[in-house]
Short mmCIF file of C-alpha atoms in Angstrom, two decimals:
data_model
loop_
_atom_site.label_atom_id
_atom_site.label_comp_id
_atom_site.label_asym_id
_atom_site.label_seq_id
_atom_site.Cartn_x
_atom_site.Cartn_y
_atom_site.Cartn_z
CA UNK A 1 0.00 0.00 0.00
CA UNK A 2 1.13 3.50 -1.09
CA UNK A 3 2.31 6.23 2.03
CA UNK A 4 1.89 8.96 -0.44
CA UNK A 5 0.24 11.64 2.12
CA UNK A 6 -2.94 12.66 0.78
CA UNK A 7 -3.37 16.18 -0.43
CA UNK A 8 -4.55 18.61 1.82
CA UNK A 9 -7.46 21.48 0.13
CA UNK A 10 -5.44 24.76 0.82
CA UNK A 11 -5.79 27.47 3.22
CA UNK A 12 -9.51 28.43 4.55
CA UNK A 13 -11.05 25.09 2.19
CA UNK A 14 -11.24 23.03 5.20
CA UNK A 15 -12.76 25.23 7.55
CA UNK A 16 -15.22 26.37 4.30
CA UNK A 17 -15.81 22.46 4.02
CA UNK A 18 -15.96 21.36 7.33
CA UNK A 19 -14.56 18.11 9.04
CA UNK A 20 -15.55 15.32 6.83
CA UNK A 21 -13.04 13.03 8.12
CA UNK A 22 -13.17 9.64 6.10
CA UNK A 23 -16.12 8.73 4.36
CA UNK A 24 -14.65 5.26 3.52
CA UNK A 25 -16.75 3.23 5.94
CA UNK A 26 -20.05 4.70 4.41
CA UNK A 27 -18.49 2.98 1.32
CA UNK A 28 -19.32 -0.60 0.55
CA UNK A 29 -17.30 -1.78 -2.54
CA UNK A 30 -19.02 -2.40 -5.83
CA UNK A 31 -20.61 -6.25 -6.34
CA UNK A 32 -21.88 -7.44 -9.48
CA UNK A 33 -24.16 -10.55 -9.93
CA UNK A 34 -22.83 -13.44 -11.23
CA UNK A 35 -25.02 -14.47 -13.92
CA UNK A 36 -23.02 -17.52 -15.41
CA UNK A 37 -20.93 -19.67 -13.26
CA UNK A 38 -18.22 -18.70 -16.48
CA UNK A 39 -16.04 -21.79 -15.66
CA UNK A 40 -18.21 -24.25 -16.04
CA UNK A 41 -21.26 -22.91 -18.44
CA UNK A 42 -21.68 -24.13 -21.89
CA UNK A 43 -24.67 -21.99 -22.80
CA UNK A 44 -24.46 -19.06 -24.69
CA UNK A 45 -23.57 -15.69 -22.58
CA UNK A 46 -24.54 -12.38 -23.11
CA UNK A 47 -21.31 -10.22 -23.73
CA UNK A 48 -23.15 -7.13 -22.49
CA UNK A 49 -23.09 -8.65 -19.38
CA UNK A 50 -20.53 -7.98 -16.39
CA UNK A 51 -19.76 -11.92 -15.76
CA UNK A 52 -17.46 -13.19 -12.81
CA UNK A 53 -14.43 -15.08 -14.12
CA UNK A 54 -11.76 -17.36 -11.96
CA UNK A 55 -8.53 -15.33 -11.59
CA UNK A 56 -6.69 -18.42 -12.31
CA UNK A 57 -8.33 -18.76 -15.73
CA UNK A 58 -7.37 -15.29 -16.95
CA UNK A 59 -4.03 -14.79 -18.60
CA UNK A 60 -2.35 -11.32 -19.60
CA UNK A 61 -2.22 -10.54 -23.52
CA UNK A 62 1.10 -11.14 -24.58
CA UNK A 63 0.80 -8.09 -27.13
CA UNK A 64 0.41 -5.60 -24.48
CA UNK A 65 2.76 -2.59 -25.15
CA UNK A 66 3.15 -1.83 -21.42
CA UNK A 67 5.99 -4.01 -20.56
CA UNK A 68 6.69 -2.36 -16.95
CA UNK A 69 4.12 -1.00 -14.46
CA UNK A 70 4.29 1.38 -11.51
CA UNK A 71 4.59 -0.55 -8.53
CA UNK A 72 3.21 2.26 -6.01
CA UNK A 73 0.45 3.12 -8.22
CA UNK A 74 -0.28 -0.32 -8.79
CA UNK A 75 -0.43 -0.92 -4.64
CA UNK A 76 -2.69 2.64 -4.68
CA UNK A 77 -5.04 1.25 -7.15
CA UNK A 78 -5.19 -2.00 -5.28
CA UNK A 79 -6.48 -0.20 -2.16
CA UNK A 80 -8.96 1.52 -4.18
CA UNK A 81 -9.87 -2.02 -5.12
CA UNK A 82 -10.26 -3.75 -2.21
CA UNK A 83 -12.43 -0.30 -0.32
CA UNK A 84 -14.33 0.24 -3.28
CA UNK A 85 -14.28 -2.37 -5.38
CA UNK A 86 -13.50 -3.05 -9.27
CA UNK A 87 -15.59 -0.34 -10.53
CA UNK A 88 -14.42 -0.67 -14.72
CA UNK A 89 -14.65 -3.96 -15.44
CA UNK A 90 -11.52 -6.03 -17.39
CA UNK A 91 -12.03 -7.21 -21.09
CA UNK A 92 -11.10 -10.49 -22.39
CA UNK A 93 -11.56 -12.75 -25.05
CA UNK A 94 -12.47 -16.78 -24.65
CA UNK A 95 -9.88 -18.77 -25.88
CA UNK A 96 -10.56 -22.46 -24.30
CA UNK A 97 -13.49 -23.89 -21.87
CA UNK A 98 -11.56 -22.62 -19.12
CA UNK A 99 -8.99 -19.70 -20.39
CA UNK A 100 -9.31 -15.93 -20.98
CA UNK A 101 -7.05 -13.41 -22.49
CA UNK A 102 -7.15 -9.95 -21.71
CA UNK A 103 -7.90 -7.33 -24.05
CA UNK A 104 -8.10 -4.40 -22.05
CA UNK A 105 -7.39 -4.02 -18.32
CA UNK A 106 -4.47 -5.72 -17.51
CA UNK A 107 -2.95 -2.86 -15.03
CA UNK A 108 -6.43 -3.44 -13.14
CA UNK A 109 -5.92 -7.34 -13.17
CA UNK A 110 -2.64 -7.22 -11.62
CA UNK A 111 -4.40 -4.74 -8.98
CA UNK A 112 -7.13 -7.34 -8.64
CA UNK A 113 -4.67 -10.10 -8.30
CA UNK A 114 -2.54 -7.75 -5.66
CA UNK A 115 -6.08 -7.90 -3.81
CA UNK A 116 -6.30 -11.72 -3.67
CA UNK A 117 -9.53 -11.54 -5.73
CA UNK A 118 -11.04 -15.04 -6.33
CA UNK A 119 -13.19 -13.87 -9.26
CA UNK A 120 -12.82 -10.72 -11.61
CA UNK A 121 -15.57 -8.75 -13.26
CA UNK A 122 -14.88 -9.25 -16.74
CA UNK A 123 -16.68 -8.68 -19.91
CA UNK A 124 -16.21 -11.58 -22.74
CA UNK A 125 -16.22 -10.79 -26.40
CA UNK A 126 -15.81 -12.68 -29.95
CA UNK A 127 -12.87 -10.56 -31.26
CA UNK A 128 -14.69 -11.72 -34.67
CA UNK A 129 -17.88 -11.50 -34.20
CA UNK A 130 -17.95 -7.20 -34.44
CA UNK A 131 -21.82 -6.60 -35.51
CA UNK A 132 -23.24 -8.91 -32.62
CA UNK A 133 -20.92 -7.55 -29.99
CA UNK A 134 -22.39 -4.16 -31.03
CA UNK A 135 -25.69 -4.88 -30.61
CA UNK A 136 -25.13 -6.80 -27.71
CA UNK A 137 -23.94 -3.23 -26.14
CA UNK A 138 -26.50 -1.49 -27.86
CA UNK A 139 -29.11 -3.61 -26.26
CA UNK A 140 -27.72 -3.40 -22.68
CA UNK A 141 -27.43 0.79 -22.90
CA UNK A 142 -31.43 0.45 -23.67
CA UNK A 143 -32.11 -0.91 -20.42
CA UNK A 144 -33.61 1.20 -17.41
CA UNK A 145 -31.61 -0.24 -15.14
CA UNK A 146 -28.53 1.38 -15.55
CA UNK A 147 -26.38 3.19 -13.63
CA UNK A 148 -24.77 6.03 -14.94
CA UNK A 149 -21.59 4.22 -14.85
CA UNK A 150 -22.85 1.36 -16.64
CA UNK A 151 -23.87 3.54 -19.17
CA UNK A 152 -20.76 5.42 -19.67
CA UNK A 153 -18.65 2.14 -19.57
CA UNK A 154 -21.13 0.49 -22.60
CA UNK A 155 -20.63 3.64 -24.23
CA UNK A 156 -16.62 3.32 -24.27
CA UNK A 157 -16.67 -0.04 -24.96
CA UNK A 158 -18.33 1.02 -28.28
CA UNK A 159 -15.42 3.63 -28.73
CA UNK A 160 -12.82 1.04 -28.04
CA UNK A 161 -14.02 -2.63 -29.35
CA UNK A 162 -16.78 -1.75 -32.06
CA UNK A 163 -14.61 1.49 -33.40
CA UNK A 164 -18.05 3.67 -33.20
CA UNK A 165 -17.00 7.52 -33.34
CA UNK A 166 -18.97 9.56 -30.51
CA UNK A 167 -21.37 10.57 -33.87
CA UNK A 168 -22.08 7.23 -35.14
CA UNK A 169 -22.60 5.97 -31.23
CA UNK A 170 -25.03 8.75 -30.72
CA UNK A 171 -27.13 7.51 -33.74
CA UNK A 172 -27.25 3.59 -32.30
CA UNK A 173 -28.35 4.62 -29.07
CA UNK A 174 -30.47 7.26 -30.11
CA UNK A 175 -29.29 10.36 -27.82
CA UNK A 176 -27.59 13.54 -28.62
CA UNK A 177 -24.04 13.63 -28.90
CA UNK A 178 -23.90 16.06 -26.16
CA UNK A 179 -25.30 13.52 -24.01
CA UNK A 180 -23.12 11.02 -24.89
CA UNK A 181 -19.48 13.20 -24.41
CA UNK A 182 -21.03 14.33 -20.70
CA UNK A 183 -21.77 10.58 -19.70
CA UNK A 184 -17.91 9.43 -21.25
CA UNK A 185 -16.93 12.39 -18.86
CA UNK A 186 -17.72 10.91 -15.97
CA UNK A 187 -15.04 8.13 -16.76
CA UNK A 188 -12.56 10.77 -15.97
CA UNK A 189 -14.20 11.62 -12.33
CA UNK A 190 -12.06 9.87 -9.53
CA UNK A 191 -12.40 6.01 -8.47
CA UNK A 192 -14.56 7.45 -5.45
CA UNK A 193 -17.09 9.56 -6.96
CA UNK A 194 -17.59 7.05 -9.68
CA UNK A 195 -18.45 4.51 -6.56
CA UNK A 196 -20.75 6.90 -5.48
CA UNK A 197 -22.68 7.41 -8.74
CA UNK A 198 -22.56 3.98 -9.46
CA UNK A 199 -24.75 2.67 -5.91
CA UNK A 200 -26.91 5.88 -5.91
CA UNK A 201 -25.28 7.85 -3.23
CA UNK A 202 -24.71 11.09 -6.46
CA UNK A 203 -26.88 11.67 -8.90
CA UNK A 204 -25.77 13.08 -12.57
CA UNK A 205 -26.28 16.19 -11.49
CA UNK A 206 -23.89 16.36 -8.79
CA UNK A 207 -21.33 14.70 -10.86
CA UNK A 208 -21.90 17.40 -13.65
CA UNK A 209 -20.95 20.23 -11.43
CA UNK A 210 -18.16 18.22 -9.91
CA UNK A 211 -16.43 18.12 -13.62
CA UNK A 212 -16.72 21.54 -13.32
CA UNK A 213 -13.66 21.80 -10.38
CA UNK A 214 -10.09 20.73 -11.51
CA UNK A 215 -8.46 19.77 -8.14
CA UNK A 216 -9.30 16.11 -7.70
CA UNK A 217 -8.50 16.42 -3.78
CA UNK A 218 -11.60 18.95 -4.11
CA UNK A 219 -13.40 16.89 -6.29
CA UNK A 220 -13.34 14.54 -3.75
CA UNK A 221 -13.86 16.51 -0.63
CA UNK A 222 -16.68 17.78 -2.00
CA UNK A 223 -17.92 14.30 -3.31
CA UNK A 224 -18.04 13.53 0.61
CA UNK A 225 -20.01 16.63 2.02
CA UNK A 226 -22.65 15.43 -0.57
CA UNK A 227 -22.89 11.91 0.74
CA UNK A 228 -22.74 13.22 4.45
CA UNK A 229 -25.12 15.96 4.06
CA UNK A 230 -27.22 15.17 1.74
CA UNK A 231 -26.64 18.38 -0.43
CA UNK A 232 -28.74 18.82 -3.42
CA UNK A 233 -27.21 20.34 -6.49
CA UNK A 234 -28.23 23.56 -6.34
CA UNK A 235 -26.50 23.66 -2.58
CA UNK A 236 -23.56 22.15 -3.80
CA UNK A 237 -23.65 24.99 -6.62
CA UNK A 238 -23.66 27.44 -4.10
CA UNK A 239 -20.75 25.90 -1.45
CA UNK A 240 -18.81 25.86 -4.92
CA UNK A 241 -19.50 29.58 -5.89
CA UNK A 242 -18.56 30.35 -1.92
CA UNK A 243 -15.54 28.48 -2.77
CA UNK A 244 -14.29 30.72 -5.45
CA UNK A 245 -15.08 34.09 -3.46
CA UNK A 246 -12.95 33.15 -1.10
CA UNK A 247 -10.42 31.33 -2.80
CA UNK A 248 -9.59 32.66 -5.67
CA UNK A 249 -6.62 30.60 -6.48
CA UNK A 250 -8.65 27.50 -6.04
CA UNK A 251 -9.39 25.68 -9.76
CA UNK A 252 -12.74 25.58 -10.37
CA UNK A 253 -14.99 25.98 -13.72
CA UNK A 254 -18.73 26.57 -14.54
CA UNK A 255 -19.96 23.62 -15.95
CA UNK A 256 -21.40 24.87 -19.78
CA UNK A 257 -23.00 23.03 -22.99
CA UNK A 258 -21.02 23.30 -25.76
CA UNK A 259 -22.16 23.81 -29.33
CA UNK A 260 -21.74 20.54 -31.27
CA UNK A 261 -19.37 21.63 -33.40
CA UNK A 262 -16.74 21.59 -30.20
CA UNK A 263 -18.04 18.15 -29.53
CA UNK A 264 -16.59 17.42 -32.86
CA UNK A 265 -13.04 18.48 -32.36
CA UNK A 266 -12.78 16.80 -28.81
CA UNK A 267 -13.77 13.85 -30.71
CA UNK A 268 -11.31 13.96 -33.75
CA UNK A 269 -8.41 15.32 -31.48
CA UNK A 270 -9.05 12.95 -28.93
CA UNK A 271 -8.36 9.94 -30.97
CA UNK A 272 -4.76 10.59 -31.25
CA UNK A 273 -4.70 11.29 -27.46
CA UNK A 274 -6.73 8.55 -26.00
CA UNK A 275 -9.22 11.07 -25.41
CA UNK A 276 -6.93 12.94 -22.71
CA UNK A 277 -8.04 16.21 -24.17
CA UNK A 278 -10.17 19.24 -22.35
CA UNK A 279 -11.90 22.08 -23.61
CA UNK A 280 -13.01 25.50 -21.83
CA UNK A 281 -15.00 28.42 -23.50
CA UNK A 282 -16.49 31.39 -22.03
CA UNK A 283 -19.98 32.75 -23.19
CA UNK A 284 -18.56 35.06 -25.61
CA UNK A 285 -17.12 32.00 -27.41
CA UNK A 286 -13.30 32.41 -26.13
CA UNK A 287 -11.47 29.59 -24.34
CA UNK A 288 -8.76 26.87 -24.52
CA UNK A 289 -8.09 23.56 -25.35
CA UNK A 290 -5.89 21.47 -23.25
CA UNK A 291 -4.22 18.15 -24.66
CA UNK A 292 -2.48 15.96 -22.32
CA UNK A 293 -0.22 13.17 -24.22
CA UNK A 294 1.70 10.24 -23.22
CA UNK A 295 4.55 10.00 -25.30
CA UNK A 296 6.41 11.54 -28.90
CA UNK A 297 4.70 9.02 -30.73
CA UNK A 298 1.05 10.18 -30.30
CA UNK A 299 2.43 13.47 -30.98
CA UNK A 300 4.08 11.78 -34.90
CA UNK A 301 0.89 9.87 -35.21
CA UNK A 302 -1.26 13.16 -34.64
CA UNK A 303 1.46 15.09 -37.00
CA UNK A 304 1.10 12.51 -39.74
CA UNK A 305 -2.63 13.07 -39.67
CA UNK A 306 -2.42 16.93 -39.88
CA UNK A 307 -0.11 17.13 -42.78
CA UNK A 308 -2.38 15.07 -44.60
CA UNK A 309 -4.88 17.54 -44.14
#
């Protein structure tokens, strides 16, 4: 487990906030149902689904481009883990009656395994069987069960394994794009107010105004006064406006609809920058655009496009 000391809010937020010590015991991790025993089913499964797979029967993809990890941020996602539970599920393909292969996820199944996890949440796909794992997806966004994790997740996994842009996902699901970029964005909220969305404690609402602040410590602190007080989103508008009266320096941004035109460019820029990319603009139509990258080589492969222009 990490000793990284946790970031404190800055001068006058905590007295502004109040004492909301740790919320972590109002937190029950994550469970998901197992619908198939996996291991032992021969009937057909639904690769919508979040099934429960053996740990023993998954094995890392021997293509994956990562070849070392973090150690300390693998140990700090493991603790987020084990008090909150798995809350983005690992991808894998079937390869044998009892044998899985990741596809995506394998820094969160070496947290899992860190964990001692029996089973891992897992969602099985054909890698060539495209059009029915769409559908599947498309299917299990249309039900009204859903949290609003679920549906974000279902609506990356179109980005990622059916190669949908944001435009053409918007069409299958029959929602405005708009609606689809703000429910992606709440992928990018910490592993904590995720949790909290996901079991009911935050609605969409809150979660939309909490985009709105930068600082992730704040973010988070915030997150908890929610749960603990029961704020509604107008009051949580308001402690957020106090916020910025009194501390200026403190990072925080009105939440705004963009036109869909800026929708666009997140969406076209984003691809080259696994979708680390942020956009601000003020009513009068002047802002920024942020673009956080990983390496040179997103930066050639996002040159290369350009020129072609």
């Amino acid at each position: 487990m990490s000793t990284k000391p946790q970031r404190g809010l800055g001068k006058g937020l905590g007295a502004l906030l109040g004492e909301t010590g740790s919320m972590d015991n109002f937190r029950k991790p994550v469970g998901y149902v197992n619908k198939v025993n996996v291991a032992e089913s021969t009937q057909p499964q639904d690769k919508a689904d979040v099934l429960m797979i053996p740990v023993d029967y998954i094995e890392p993809n021997p293509f994956q481009p990562r070849q070392s990890f973090d150690q300390e941020a693998l140990a700090e996602l493991a603790e987020s883990i084990r008090t909150l539970g798995l809350i983005q599920p690992v991808t894998v393909r079937k390869k044998a009656a009892d044998k899985y292969q990741i596809i995506s996820g394998e820094r969160r199944f070496r947290a899992c395994r860190i964990c001692g996890m029996d089973l891992i949440p897992a969602y099985i796909r054909d890698a060539d069987d495209q059009g029915m794992l769409e559908m599947a997806i498309v299917e299990n966004i249309q039900r009204e069960n859903l949290d609003p994790i679920e549906i974000a997740l279902s609506y990356q996994r179109l980005i990622d394994e059916c190669r949908l842009t944001q435009e053409q996902m918007a069409l299958r699901v029959g929602k405005k794009r708009a609606s689809v970029t703000n429910y992606l964005r709440l992928l990018k909220l910490p592993a904590k107010i995720q949790h909290d969305l996901k079991v009911g404690q935050l609605s969409v609402g809150h979660a939309k105004v909490l985009l709105g602040v930068e600082d992730t410590a704040l973010q988070e602190a915030l997150c908890d006064l929610v749960v603990k007080e029961g704020l509604s989103v107008r009051e949580l508008e308001k402690k957020i406006q106090k916020l910025q009266e009194t501390e200026p320096e403190s990072k925080t941004a009105e939440p705004q609809d963009l036109p869909d035109e800026y929708f666009k460019v997140l969406e076209i820029v984003g691809r080259y920058f696994d979708n680390s990319i942020s956009l601000k603009r003020s009513a009068s139509g002047k802002g920024s655009m942020t673009i956080r990258f990983t390496s040179d080589e997103e930066m050639k492969k996002f040159l290369t496009a350009i020129e072609k222009i």
